[in-house]
Amino acid sequence: MQDSVWAAVQTSDFDVGTLYTWLRGDSSCATDGAIVTFTGVVRDSNAQASLRGIELEHYSEMTLPALRQLAATAQSRFSLGRVVVLHRIGVLATHEQIVFVGATSPHRQAAFDGAQFLMDRLKSDIPLWKKELHSNGDEQWVMAKTRDSKAAQRWDSESQT
Amino acid sequence: MQDSVWAAVQTSDFDVGTLYTWLRGDSSCATDGAIVTFTGVVRDSNAQASLRGIELEHYSEMTLPALRQLAATAQSRFSLGRVVVLHRIGVLATHEQIVFVGATSPHRQAAFDGAQFLMDRLKSDIPLWKKELHSNGDEQWVMAKTRDSKAAQRWDSESQT
Amino acid sequence: MIQVLFFAHTRQLLKSDGVSLDAEPGMTVQTVLDSVSERFDNWDLVDADNLMCARNHTLVTRDTAVISGDTIAFFPPVTGG
Amino acid sequence: MIQVLFFAHTRQLLKSDGVSLDAEPGMTVQTVLDSVSERFDNWDLVDADNLMCARNHTLVTRDTAVISGDTIAFFPPVTGG
């Protein structure tokens, strides 16, 4: 399983085509019929203000091990083939890519569930914090959303059934 | 909304990087923060046999209009930004790409739901039929799965709540 | 005239891409299907209960009315994706 | 010795990256937090009820035992993704 996970925290941008090609693998591998990807992009406004970008802080010693652990958990829970979890840090302008997750599986539902699980848990468990940089020069830490903690919790309750 | 849907039926392969770049748009557009993609790949075996590929038949006058209608339905139901639904036809070897759907939205749940809806309905409503080409030379039409019709039906019941 | 088309496994079992029927008053998809079934000796190979149907390129149910000029397609449950 | 770290909004409110504490028998994350809170005049600005905590780079609850050599991090609910 060693090279079936691609986990990374980086300041540099990423190329979705390259990540997808890695997820797909080549014909020498057993083929997973389903590949799901999610990419998050910096929005140009929130409910109140126009934004020029965001700044992402993280807990550097913890982030990568936590992403690897998350990928391994998803892989075993949803019987995924390959998994990518990649997050950028630092200052990102509007429209830049922030985060990518990808999951492959023989069946599409597992690939969709795996990718959603990765995103939901990433938003509840990985030590990353977003500060919005407003167009007028203001800065504001983003507050965690109840919606996101509920999204993460649904995987707790489903695991008990 | 005219150029916010990319629907296609084609014999040729497709490039996920190119489709993703179209989904993402450029910084001149309003930015959807969430982009979800699904790609289906020809598997190298089914439960019984080793495969050399599949052959896809379709109802040529109906397929593209039906894909466009499906994309429009998904776009309005999940408030999606851009939508791709692309399906290949003809003979496809093991490990080749078959189908791509992509959806963008301001929120990740809508993008995930939109992409799953597109795949579930594609598998229940679009006139495409798969014949498996076995390694030993046999050919066999794929039978529709109960799992797939249930997956499509869940969107019916959810629309009533 | 009504153009009837078959696809995939159905086409293969019937060894036919389709047939033409004369339109009659009060026709529905079901009566078209009944009429078609009498034309083929090997019709009993077809899983007729589970056939899907499109009228003029749109999926319809069997009680849908059919008029002259329509194209009616019968095919097995779809398996794309 | 216990190394205590702060991140993000918490770090900014306290104007501190972290502090060191002497280890004491029976310490938990909660007692570390109580002890830290007394060191900062502006502690009441922190939404202490909702702070998350990691012990040696793993998320833990407040009843988790803490021993000498541990690194304890306090931070607001995470907002990546």
Tab-separated table of C-alpha atoms in Angstrom:
chain	number	residue	atom	x	y	z
A	1	MET	CA	0.000	0.000	0.000
A	2	GLN	CA	3.024	2.282	0.331
A	3	ASP	CA	2.690	4.092	-2.982
A	4	SER	CA	-1.096	4.053	-3.056
A	5	VAL	CA	-1.306	7.301	-1.045
A	6	TRP	CA	-0.166	10.738	-2.171
A	7	ALA	CA	-0.323	13.138	0.771
A	8	ALA	CA	1.251	16.579	0.624
A	9	VAL	CA	1.250	20.043	2.201
A	10	GLN	CA	2.839	22.613	-0.034
A	11	THR	CA	3.009	26.297	-0.895
A	12	SER	CA	3.287	25.612	-4.633
A	13	ASP	CA	0.351	25.086	-6.979
A	14	PHE	CA	-0.664	21.619	-8.195
A	15	ASP	CA	-1.734	20.247	-11.561
A	16	VAL	CA	-5.008	18.313	-11.526
A	17	GLY	CA	-4.132	16.510	-14.757
A	18	THR	CA	-0.962	15.127	-13.163
A	19	LEU	CA	-2.773	14.053	-9.985
A	20	TYR	CA	-5.530	12.415	-12.031
A	21	THR	CA	-2.976	10.525	-14.138
A	22	TRP	CA	-1.403	9.198	-10.947
A	23	LEU	CA	-4.814	8.141	-9.592
A	24	ARG	CA	-5.667	6.347	-12.822
A	25	GLY	CA	-2.392	4.443	-12.762
A	26	ASP	CA	-1.349	2.533	-15.828
A	27	SER	CA	-2.441	-0.703	-17.413
A	28	SER	CA	0.163	-2.644	-15.449
A	29	CYS	CA	-1.961	-2.171	-12.308
A	30	ALA	CA	-5.306	-3.685	-11.448
A	31	THR	CA	-7.836	-1.166	-12.738
A	32	ASP	CA	-10.233	0.651	-10.445
A	33	GLY	CA	-13.265	1.528	-12.555
A	34	ALA	CA	-14.187	4.686	-10.627
A	35	ILE	CA	-12.121	7.817	-9.979
A	36	VAL	CA	-13.563	10.769	-8.042
A	37	THR	CA	-11.761	14.057	-7.477
A	38	PHE	CA	-12.567	17.205	-5.527
A	39	THR	CA	-10.748	20.495	-5.964
A	40	GLY	CA	-11.281	23.562	-3.805
A	41	VAL	CA	-10.645	27.007	-5.259
A	42	VAL	CA	-10.339	30.406	-3.500
A	43	ARG	CA	-13.626	32.253	-3.911
A	44	ASP	CA	-13.761	35.918	-4.853
A	45	SER	CA	-16.244	36.942	-2.163
A	46	ASN	CA	-17.924	35.793	1.024
A	47	ALA	CA	-21.397	36.773	2.247
A	48	GLN	CA	-20.157	40.175	3.406
A	49	ALA	CA	-17.161	41.250	1.384
A	50	SER	CA	-15.130	41.105	-1.775
A	51	LEU	CA	-11.900	39.143	-1.268
A	52	ARG	CA	-8.436	39.422	-2.726
A	53	GLY	CA	-7.420	36.012	-1.379
A	54	ILE	CA	-6.797	33.929	1.705
A	55	GLU	CA	-3.871	33.076	3.931
A	56	LEU	CA	-3.538	29.535	5.252
A	57	GLU	CA	-1.680	28.799	8.478
A	58	HIS	CA	-0.966	25.258	9.623
A	59	TYR	CA	0.732	23.284	12.403
A	60	SER	CA	3.677	22.147	10.374
A	61	GLU	CA	4.804	19.153	12.454
A	62	MET	CA	1.277	17.761	12.568
A	63	THR	CA	-0.312	18.469	9.193
A	64	LEU	CA	1.367	15.913	6.964
A	65	PRO	CA	1.180	13.005	9.449
A	66	ALA	CA	-2.497	13.852	10.015
A	67	LEU	CA	-3.185	13.881	6.245
A	68	ARG	CA	-1.448	10.521	5.851
A	69	GLN	CA	-3.482	9.073	8.697
A	70	LEU	CA	-6.688	10.426	7.159
A	71	ALA	CA	-5.820	8.894	3.774
A	72	ALA	CA	-5.111	5.506	5.376
A	73	THR	CA	-8.379	5.627	7.317
A	74	ALA	CA	-10.374	6.411	4.159
A	75	GLN	CA	-8.555	3.731	2.192
A	76	SER	CA	-9.378	1.015	4.666
A	77	ARG	CA	-12.923	2.184	5.447
A	78	PHE	CA	-14.068	2.469	1.811
A	79	SER	CA	-11.734	-0.146	0.241
A	80	LEU	CA	-10.181	2.518	-1.933
A	81	GLY	CA	-7.340	1.830	-4.335
A	82	ARG	CA	-5.396	5.057	-4.574
A	83	VAL	CA	-5.899	8.192	-2.508
A	84	VAL	CA	-4.631	11.752	-2.877
A	85	VAL	CA	-4.933	14.426	-0.175
A	86	LEU	CA	-3.031	17.586	-0.956
A	87	HIS	CA	-3.384	20.997	0.702
A	88	ARG	CA	-1.700	24.278	-0.003
A	89	ILE	CA	-0.589	26.765	2.656
A	90	GLY	CA	0.490	30.404	2.610
A	91	VAL	CA	-1.108	33.291	0.726
A	92	LEU	CA	-3.415	32.292	-2.128
A	93	ALA	CA	-5.101	34.762	-4.457
A	94	THR	CA	-8.705	34.590	-5.589
A	95	HIS	CA	-9.296	31.724	-8.036
A	96	GLU	CA	-6.150	29.818	-6.989
A	97	GLN	CA	-6.426	26.131	-6.151
A	98	ILE	CA	-6.380	25.304	-2.411
A	99	VAL	CA	-6.998	21.613	-1.927
A	100	PHE	CA	-7.311	18.400	-3.901
A	101	VAL	CA	-8.617	15.011	-2.836
A	102	GLY	CA	-8.967	11.985	-5.072
A	103	ALA	CA	-10.111	8.404	-4.543
A	104	THR	CA	-10.319	5.338	-6.758
A	105	SER	CA	-12.415	2.242	-6.218
A	106	PRO	CA	-13.951	-0.619	-8.197
A	107	HIS	CA	-17.371	0.949	-7.507
A	108	ARG	CA	-18.446	4.532	-7.960
A	109	GLN	CA	-20.344	4.856	-4.675
A	110	ALA	CA	-17.250	3.938	-2.658
A	111	ALA	CA	-15.144	6.410	-4.639
A	112	PHE	CA	-17.710	9.192	-4.072
A	113	ASP	CA	-18.080	8.316	-0.383
A	114	GLY	CA	-14.315	8.110	0.059
A	115	ALA	CA	-13.740	11.531	-1.493
A	116	GLN	CA	-16.501	13.124	0.577
A	117	PHE	CA	-15.194	11.503	3.759
A	118	LEU	CA	-11.713	12.848	3.019
A	119	MET	CA	-13.032	16.392	2.554
A	120	ASP	CA	-15.369	16.298	5.550
A	121	ARG	CA	-12.686	14.992	7.889
A	122	LEU	CA	-10.046	17.285	6.425
A	123	LYS	CA	-12.300	20.190	7.386
A	124	SER	CA	-12.762	18.902	10.933
A	125	ASP	CA	-9.452	17.250	11.864
A	126	ILE	CA	-6.492	18.719	9.968
A	127	PRO	CA	-4.686	21.671	11.634
A	128	LEU	CA	-5.184	24.293	8.948
A	129	TRP	CA	-6.654	27.759	9.442
A	130	LYS	CA	-7.896	30.180	6.849
A	131	LYS	CA	-7.723	33.943	7.110
A	132	GLU	CA	-9.683	35.928	4.549
A	133	LEU	CA	-7.900	38.866	2.972
A	134	HIS	CA	-10.520	41.440	2.043
A	135	SER	CA	-10.207	43.694	-0.975
A	136	ASN	CA	-10.352	46.738	1.333
A	137	GLY	CA	-7.262	45.556	3.263
A	138	ASP	CA	-9.061	44.020	6.238
A	139	GLU	CA	-8.154	40.523	7.384
A	140	GLN	CA	-10.414	38.103	9.176
A	141	TRP	CA	-9.974	34.569	10.504
A	142	VAL	CA	-12.604	32.257	9.081
A	143	MET	CA	-14.856	30.769	11.757
A	144	ALA	CA	-15.608	27.036	11.622
A	145	LYS	CA	-19.062	26.333	10.220
A	146	THR	CA	-21.687	24.231	11.954
A	147	ARG	CA	-22.419	22.802	8.507
A	148	ASP	CA	-18.874	21.454	8.338
A	149	SER	CA	-18.891	19.880	11.768
A	150	LYS	CA	-22.219	18.215	10.954
A	151	ALA	CA	-20.785	16.944	7.672
A	152	ALA	CA	-17.886	15.370	9.567
A	153	GLN	CA	-20.151	13.892	12.238
A	154	ARG	CA	-22.328	12.027	9.762
A	155	TRP	CA	-19.424	9.613	9.263
A	156	ASP	CA	-19.354	8.919	13.021
A	157	SER	CA	-22.995	7.924	13.167
A	158	GLU	CA	-22.790	5.853	9.972
A	159	SER	CA	-19.898	3.884	11.396
A	160	GLN	CA	-22.115	2.734	14.270
A	161	THR	CA	-24.787	1.243	12.006
B	1	MET	CA	-26.166	29.467	-19.249
B	2	GLN	CA	-25.442	28.478	-22.826
B	3	ASP	CA	-21.754	27.739	-22.477
B	4	SER	CA	-21.980	26.409	-18.939
B	5	VAL	CA	-22.687	22.850	-20.163
B	6	TRP	CA	-20.276	20.592	-22.030
B	7	ALA	CA	-22.147	17.528	-23.265
B	8	ALA	CA	-20.613	15.111	-25.753
B	9	VAL	CA	-20.817	11.584	-27.149
B	10	GLN	CA	-17.662	10.591	-28.948
B	11	THR	CA	-15.517	7.677	-30.049
B	12	SER	CA	-12.283	9.526	-29.277
B	13	ASP	CA	-10.562	9.634	-25.898
B	14	PHE	CA	-10.781	12.694	-23.627
B	15	ASP	CA	-8.266	14.550	-21.501
B	16	VAL	CA	-9.312	15.041	-17.889
B	17	GLY	CA	-6.877	17.935	-17.448
B	18	THR	CA	-8.562	19.829	-20.284
B	19	LEU	CA	-12.059	19.131	-18.965
B	20	TYR	CA	-11.025	20.193	-15.479
B	21	THR	CA	-9.515	23.429	-16.808
B	22	TRP	CA	-12.815	24.200	-18.539
B	23	LEU	CA	-14.757	23.460	-15.336
B	24	ARG	CA	-12.510	25.705	-13.310
B	25	GLY	CA	-12.932	28.581	-15.744
B	26	ASP	CA	-10.666	31.579	-15.467
B	27	SER	CA	-10.457	34.505	-13.105
B	28	SER	CA	-12.718	36.577	-15.336
B	29	CYS	CA	-15.674	34.430	-14.208
B	30	ALA	CA	-17.364	34.289	-10.839
B	31	THR	CA	-15.494	31.541	-8.986
B	32	ASP	CA	-17.194	28.365	-7.834
B	33	GLY	CA	-15.224	27.133	-4.838
B	34	ALA	CA	-15.942	23.426	-5.374
B	35	ILE	CA	-15.209	21.220	-8.391
B	36	VAL	CA	-16.076	17.505	-8.369
B	37	THR	CA	-15.251	15.089	-11.174
B	38	PHE	CA	-15.998	11.440	-11.815
B	39	THR	CA	-14.216	9.333	-14.409
B	40	GLY	CA	-15.161	5.777	-15.326
B	41	VAL	CA	-12.494	3.423	-16.657
B	42	VAL	CA	-12.873	0.016	-18.356
B	43	ARG	CA	-12.151	-2.677	-15.801
B	44	ASP	CA	-9.962	-5.665	-16.587
B	45	SER	CA	-12.331	-8.269	-15.174
B	46	ASN	CA	-15.866	-8.851	-13.956
B	47	ALA	CA	-16.957	-11.352	-11.301
B	48	GLN	CA	-16.660	-14.257	-13.738
B	49	ALA	CA	-14.131	-13.500	-16.418
B	50	SER	CA	-11.066	-11.657	-17.568
B	51	LEU	CA	-11.919	-8.911	-20.083
B	52	ARG	CA	-10.150	-7.452	-23.075
B	53	GLY	CA	-12.534	-4.521	-23.268
B	54	ILE	CA	-16.098	-3.387	-23.865
B	55	GLU	CA	-18.183	-2.246	-26.789
B	56	LEU	CA	-20.656	0.578	-26.309
B	57	GLU	CA	-23.746	0.919	-28.474
B	58	HIS	CA	-26.028	3.938	-28.291
B	59	TYR	CA	-29.143	5.465	-29.835
B	60	SER	CA	-27.399	8.146	-31.771
B	61	GLU	CA	-30.301	10.557	-32.346
B	62	MET	CA	-31.261	10.462	-28.679
B	63	THR	CA	-28.022	10.285	-26.689
B	64	LEU	CA	-26.725	13.830	-26.994
B	65	PRO	CA	-30.095	15.555	-26.451
B	66	ALA	CA	-30.648	13.290	-23.429
B	67	LEU	CA	-27.216	14.166	-22.008
B	68	ARG	CA	-27.921	17.875	-22.485
B	69	GLN	CA	-31.269	17.537	-20.766
B	70	LEU	CA	-29.648	15.661	-17.897
B	71	ALA	CA	-26.988	18.349	-17.498
B	72	ALA	CA	-29.632	21.089	-17.453
B	73	THR	CA	-31.705	19.201	-14.870
B	74	ALA	CA	-28.670	18.757	-12.613
B	75	GLN	CA	-27.647	22.372	-13.039
B	76	SER	CA	-30.998	23.708	-11.962
B	77	ARG	CA	-31.654	21.154	-9.207
B	78	PHE	CA	-28.266	21.606	-7.472
B	79	SER	CA	-27.532	25.228	-8.491
B	80	LEU	CA	-24.413	24.108	-10.281
B	81	GLY	CA	-22.149	26.481	-12.175
B	82	ARG	CA	-20.589	24.417	-14.927
B	83	VAL	CA	-21.423	20.853	-15.858
B	84	VAL	CA	-19.663	18.302	-18.061
B	85	VAL	CA	-21.230	15.014	-19.180
B	86	LEU	CA	-19.190	13.158	-21.740
B	87	HIS	CA	-19.517	9.529	-22.827
B	88	ARG	CA	-17.514	7.478	-25.261
B	89	ILE	CA	-18.978	4.871	-27.612
B	90	GLY	CA	-17.500	2.082	-29.713
B	91	VAL	CA	-14.870	-0.459	-28.715
B	92	LEU	CA	-12.801	0.458	-25.655
B	93	ALA	CA	-9.917	-1.615	-24.355
B	94	THR	CA	-9.282	-2.427	-20.726
B	95	HIS	CA	-8.109	0.620	-18.756
B	96	GLU	CA	-9.443	3.116	-21.311
B	97	GLN	CA	-11.593	6.005	-20.133
B	98	ILE	CA	-15.356	5.601	-20.722
B	99	VAL	CA	-17.199	8.469	-19.103
B	100	PHE	CA	-16.561	11.795	-17.400
B	101	VAL	CA	-18.903	13.970	-15.372
B	102	GLY	CA	-17.942	17.191	-13.653
B	103	ALA	CA	-19.839	19.765	-11.599
B	104	THR	CA	-18.921	23.061	-10.000
B	105	SER	CA	-20.739	24.866	-7.222
B	106	PRO	CA	-20.095	27.441	-4.510
B	107	HIS	CA	-20.494	24.617	-1.955
B	108	ARG	CA	-18.896	21.206	-1.968
B	109	GLN	CA	-21.986	19.226	-0.996
B	110	ALA	CA	-23.894	20.529	-4.021
B	111	ALA	CA	-20.962	19.723	-6.302
B	112	PHE	CA	-20.731	16.173	-4.901
B	113	ASP	CA	-24.502	15.672	-5.075
B	114	GLY	CA	-24.625	17.078	-8.609
B	115	ALA	CA	-21.889	14.763	-9.855
B	116	GLN	CA	-23.506	11.713	-8.229
B	117	PHE	CA	-26.914	12.652	-9.616
B	118	LEU	CA	-25.406	12.961	-13.096
B	119	MET	CA	-23.819	9.506	-12.876
B	120	ASP	CA	-26.862	7.832	-11.315
B	121	ARG	CA	-29.259	9.240	-13.905
B	122	LEU	CA	-26.819	8.618	-16.732
B	123	LYS	CA	-26.870	4.958	-15.749
B	124	SER	CA	-30.667	4.821	-15.673
B	125	ASP	CA	-31.801	7.210	-18.434
B	126	ILE	CA	-29.239	7.574	-21.220
B	127	PRO	CA	-29.548	5.121	-24.170
B	128	LEU	CA	-26.139	3.465	-23.928
B	129	TRP	CA	-25.497	-0.274	-23.734
B	130	LYS	CA	-22.328	-2.054	-22.778
B	131	LYS	CA	-21.199	-5.377	-24.161
B	132	GLU	CA	-18.286	-7.054	-22.401
B	133	LEU	CA	-15.572	-8.511	-24.614
B	134	HIS	CA	-14.032	-11.447	-22.781
B	135	SER	CA	-10.401	-12.398	-23.112
B	136	ASN	CA	-11.451	-15.827	-24.413
B	137	GLY	CA	-13.360	-14.262	-27.317
B	138	ASP	CA	-16.871	-14.472	-25.827
B	139	GLU	CA	-19.097	-11.415	-25.843
B	140	GLN	CA	-21.859	-10.649	-23.393
B	141	TRP	CA	-24.328	-7.808	-23.005
B	142	VAL	CA	-24.085	-6.279	-19.543
B	143	MET	CA	-27.325	-6.595	-17.569
B	144	ALA	CA	-28.608	-3.556	-15.693
B	145	LYS	CA	-27.891	-3.754	-11.970
B	146	THR	CA	-30.503	-3.392	-9.258
B	147	ARG	CA	-27.900	-1.335	-7.414
B	148	ASP	CA	-27.890	1.181	-10.243
B	149	SER	CA	-31.653	1.512	-10.472
B	150	LYS	CA	-31.797	2.014	-6.694
B	151	ALA	CA	-29.082	4.654	-6.933
B	152	ALA	CA	-31.146	6.505	-9.547
B	153	GLN	CA	-34.370	6.168	-7.566
B	154	ARG	CA	-32.961	7.782	-4.443
B	155	TRP	CA	-33.092	11.120	-6.276
B	156	ASP	CA	-36.817	10.605	-6.903
B	157	SER	CA	-37.632	10.102	-3.239
B	158	GLU	CA	-35.394	12.955	-2.106
B	159	SER	CA	-37.192	15.338	-4.425
B	160	GLN	CA	-40.451	14.557	-2.628
B	161	THR	CA	-39.177	15.493	0.832
C	1	MET	CA	-46.593	5.379	-40.429
C	2	ILE	CA	-44.802	4.629	-37.225
C	3	GLN	CA	-41.115	3.825	-37.220
C	4	VAL	CA	-40.140	1.255	-34.586
C	5	LEU	CA	-36.486	0.813	-33.607
C	6	PHE	CA	-34.641	-1.805	-31.547
C	7	PHE	CA	-31.289	-1.478	-29.835
C	8	ALA	CA	-28.603	-3.561	-28.201
C	9	HIS	CA	-29.583	-6.995	-26.912
C	10	THR	CA	-33.147	-6.571	-28.170
C	11	ARG	CA	-31.944	-5.745	-31.695
C	12	GLN	CA	-29.610	-8.720	-31.564
C	13	LEU	CA	-32.241	-11.197	-30.353
C	14	LEU	CA	-34.759	-10.063	-32.988
C	15	LYS	CA	-32.083	-9.837	-35.680
C	16	SER	CA	-33.711	-6.560	-36.693
C	17	ASP	CA	-32.933	-2.848	-36.420
C	18	GLY	CA	-36.623	-2.038	-36.597
C	19	VAL	CA	-39.915	-2.222	-38.470
C	20	SER	CA	-42.608	0.115	-39.783
C	21	LEU	CA	-46.243	-0.008	-38.678
C	22	ASP	CA	-49.351	1.696	-39.974
C	23	ALA	CA	-50.708	4.205	-37.521
C	24	GLU	CA	-54.135	3.456	-36.030
C	25	PRO	CA	-56.391	5.642	-33.922
C	26	GLY	CA	-55.889	5.343	-30.161
C	27	MET	CA	-52.477	3.730	-30.379
C	28	THR	CA	-50.217	3.728	-27.331
C	29	VAL	CA	-46.699	2.510	-26.764
C	30	GLN	CA	-48.218	-0.698	-25.371
C	31	THR	CA	-50.350	-1.373	-28.445
C	32	VAL	CA	-47.316	-0.707	-30.647
C	33	LEU	CA	-45.383	-3.236	-28.593
C	34	ASP	CA	-48.197	-5.807	-28.843
C	35	SER	CA	-48.365	-5.337	-32.567
C	36	VAL	CA	-44.580	-5.636	-32.956
C	37	SER	CA	-44.472	-8.803	-30.854
C	38	GLU	CA	-46.658	-10.617	-33.398
C	39	ARG	CA	-44.190	-9.945	-36.171
C	40	PHE	CA	-41.283	-11.878	-34.656
C	41	ASP	CA	-41.076	-15.641	-34.175
C	42	ASN	CA	-38.319	-15.211	-31.638
C	43	TRP	CA	-40.164	-12.534	-29.624
C	44	ASP	CA	-40.339	-14.812	-26.572
C	45	LEU	CA	-36.545	-14.435	-26.187
C	46	VAL	CA	-37.068	-10.762	-25.400
C	47	ASP	CA	-37.584	-9.725	-21.786
C	48	ALA	CA	-40.569	-7.633	-22.848
C	49	ASP	CA	-41.642	-6.700	-19.310
C	50	ASN	CA	-38.421	-4.814	-18.750
C	51	LEU	CA	-38.080	-3.105	-22.114
C	52	MET	CA	-37.607	0.636	-21.954
C	53	CYS	CA	-39.282	2.848	-24.503
C	54	ALA	CA	-38.557	6.220	-26.114
C	55	ARG	CA	-41.043	8.200	-28.205
C	56	ASN	CA	-39.310	10.665	-30.506
C	57	HIS	CA	-36.085	10.458	-28.485
C	58	THR	CA	-37.650	10.936	-25.066
C	59	LEU	CA	-38.199	8.177	-22.484
C	60	VAL	CA	-41.909	7.471	-22.005
C	61	THR	CA	-44.198	5.043	-20.235
C	62	ARG	CA	-46.337	2.484	-22.039
C	63	ASP	CA	-49.597	4.370	-21.730
C	64	THR	CA	-48.177	7.220	-23.817
C	65	ALA	CA	-50.202	7.981	-26.953
C	66	VAL	CA	-48.565	7.313	-30.320
C	67	ILE	CA	-49.517	9.094	-33.553
C	68	SER	CA	-48.526	8.855	-37.174
C	69	GLY	CA	-44.972	10.075	-37.796
C	70	ASP	CA	-43.694	9.013	-34.371
C	71	THR	CA	-40.490	7.090	-33.873
C	72	ILE	CA	-40.828	4.511	-31.109
C	73	ALA	CA	-37.702	2.790	-29.803
C	74	PHE	CA	-37.642	-0.332	-27.626
C	75	PHE	CA	-34.511	-1.344	-25.796
C	76	PRO	CA	-33.263	-3.178	-22.709
C	77	PRO	CA	-32.465	-1.278	-19.506
C	78	VAL	CA	-29.519	0.991	-20.264
C	79	THR	CA	-26.029	0.155	-19.013
C	80	GLY	CA	-23.794	3.122	-19.782
C	81	GLY	CA	-21.489	4.835	-17.321
D	1	MET	CA	8.836	20.335	30.920
D	2	ILE	CA	5.754	20.666	28.779
D	3	GLN	CA	5.831	22.712	25.613
D	4	VAL	CA	2.541	24.516	24.915
D	5	LEU	CA	1.839	25.909	21.445
D	6	PHE	CA	-0.846	28.241	20.079
D	7	PHE	CA	-2.002	28.624	16.506
D	8	ALA	CA	-4.036	30.905	14.287
D	9	HIS	CA	-6.572	33.201	15.972
D	10	THR	CA	-5.585	31.919	19.410
D	11	ARG	CA	-1.905	32.720	18.809
D	12	GLN	CA	-2.873	36.151	17.529
D	13	LEU	CA	-5.157	37.002	20.469
D	14	LEU	CA	-2.551	35.907	23.009
D	15	LYS	CA	0.298	37.514	21.053
D	16	SER	CA	2.276	34.349	21.802
D	17	ASP	CA	3.457	31.286	19.893
D	18	GLY	CA	3.560	29.296	23.097
D	19	VAL	CA	4.905	28.840	26.603
D	20	SER	CA	6.687	26.206	28.676
D	21	LEU	CA	5.272	24.671	31.846
D	22	ASP	CA	6.785	22.459	34.496
D	23	ALA	CA	5.288	18.995	34.452
D	24	GLU	CA	3.301	17.988	37.511
D	25	PRO	CA	1.940	14.574	38.512
D	26	GLY	CA	-1.586	13.863	37.300
D	27	MET	CA	-1.637	16.573	34.689
D	28	THR	CA	-4.255	16.454	31.944
D	29	VAL	CA	-4.879	18.622	28.918
D	30	GLN	CA	-7.493	20.461	30.980
D	31	THR	CA	-5.099	21.231	33.842
D	32	VAL	CA	-2.516	22.427	31.313
D	33	LEU	CA	-5.164	24.696	29.821
D	34	ASP	CA	-6.140	26.038	33.266
D	35	SER	CA	-2.542	26.710	34.077
D	36	VAL	CA	-1.919	28.458	30.765
D	37	SER	CA	-5.014	30.611	31.160
D	38	GLU	CA	-3.534	32.225	34.288
D	39	ARG	CA	-0.487	33.390	32.399
D	40	PHE	CA	-2.331	35.671	29.976
D	41	ASP	CA	-4.115	38.901	30.837
D	42	ASN	CA	-6.051	38.714	27.588
D	43	TRP	CA	-7.112	35.083	28.052
D	44	ASP	CA	-10.771	36.091	28.259
D	45	LEU	CA	-10.604	37.021	24.569
D	46	VAL	CA	-10.053	33.337	23.736
D	47	ASP	CA	-13.074	31.127	23.119
D	48	ALA	CA	-11.608	28.535	25.477
D	49	ASP	CA	-14.648	26.238	25.422
D	50	ASN	CA	-14.163	25.573	21.740
D	51	LEU	CA	-10.388	25.233	21.632
D	52	MET	CA	-9.125	22.056	20.011
D	53	CYS	CA	-6.118	20.296	21.443
D	54	ALA	CA	-3.334	18.093	20.107
D	55	ARG	CA	-0.904	16.097	22.232
D	56	ASN	CA	2.297	15.254	20.390
D	57	HIS	CA	0.634	15.985	17.013
D	58	THR	CA	-2.507	13.950	17.577
D	59	LEU	CA	-5.949	15.382	18.380
D	60	VAL	CA	-6.997	14.522	21.930
D	61	THR	CA	-9.752	15.279	24.427
D	62	ARG	CA	-9.221	17.330	27.560
D	63	ASP	CA	-9.121	14.406	29.961
D	64	THR	CA	-6.019	13.044	28.228
D	65	ALA	CA	-3.042	12.607	30.561
D	66	VAL	CA	-0.002	14.818	29.984
D	67	ILE	CA	3.536	13.914	30.992
D	68	SER	CA	6.917	15.593	30.931
D	69	GLY	CA	8.282	15.974	27.414
D	70	ASP	CA	4.848	16.334	25.803
D	71	THR	CA	3.984	19.035	23.312
D	72	ILE	CA	0.443	20.313	23.793
D	73	ALA	CA	-1.084	22.548	21.143
D	74	PHE	CA	-4.238	24.639	21.560
D	75	PHE	CA	-6.007	26.084	18.568
D	76	PRO	CA	-9.405	27.211	17.312
D	77	PRO	CA	-11.605	24.822	15.300
D	78	VAL	CA	-9.791	24.128	12.052
D	79	THR	CA	-10.915	25.751	8.799
D	80	GLY	CA	-8.935	24.173	5.987
D	81	GLY	CA	-10.335	22.741	2.802
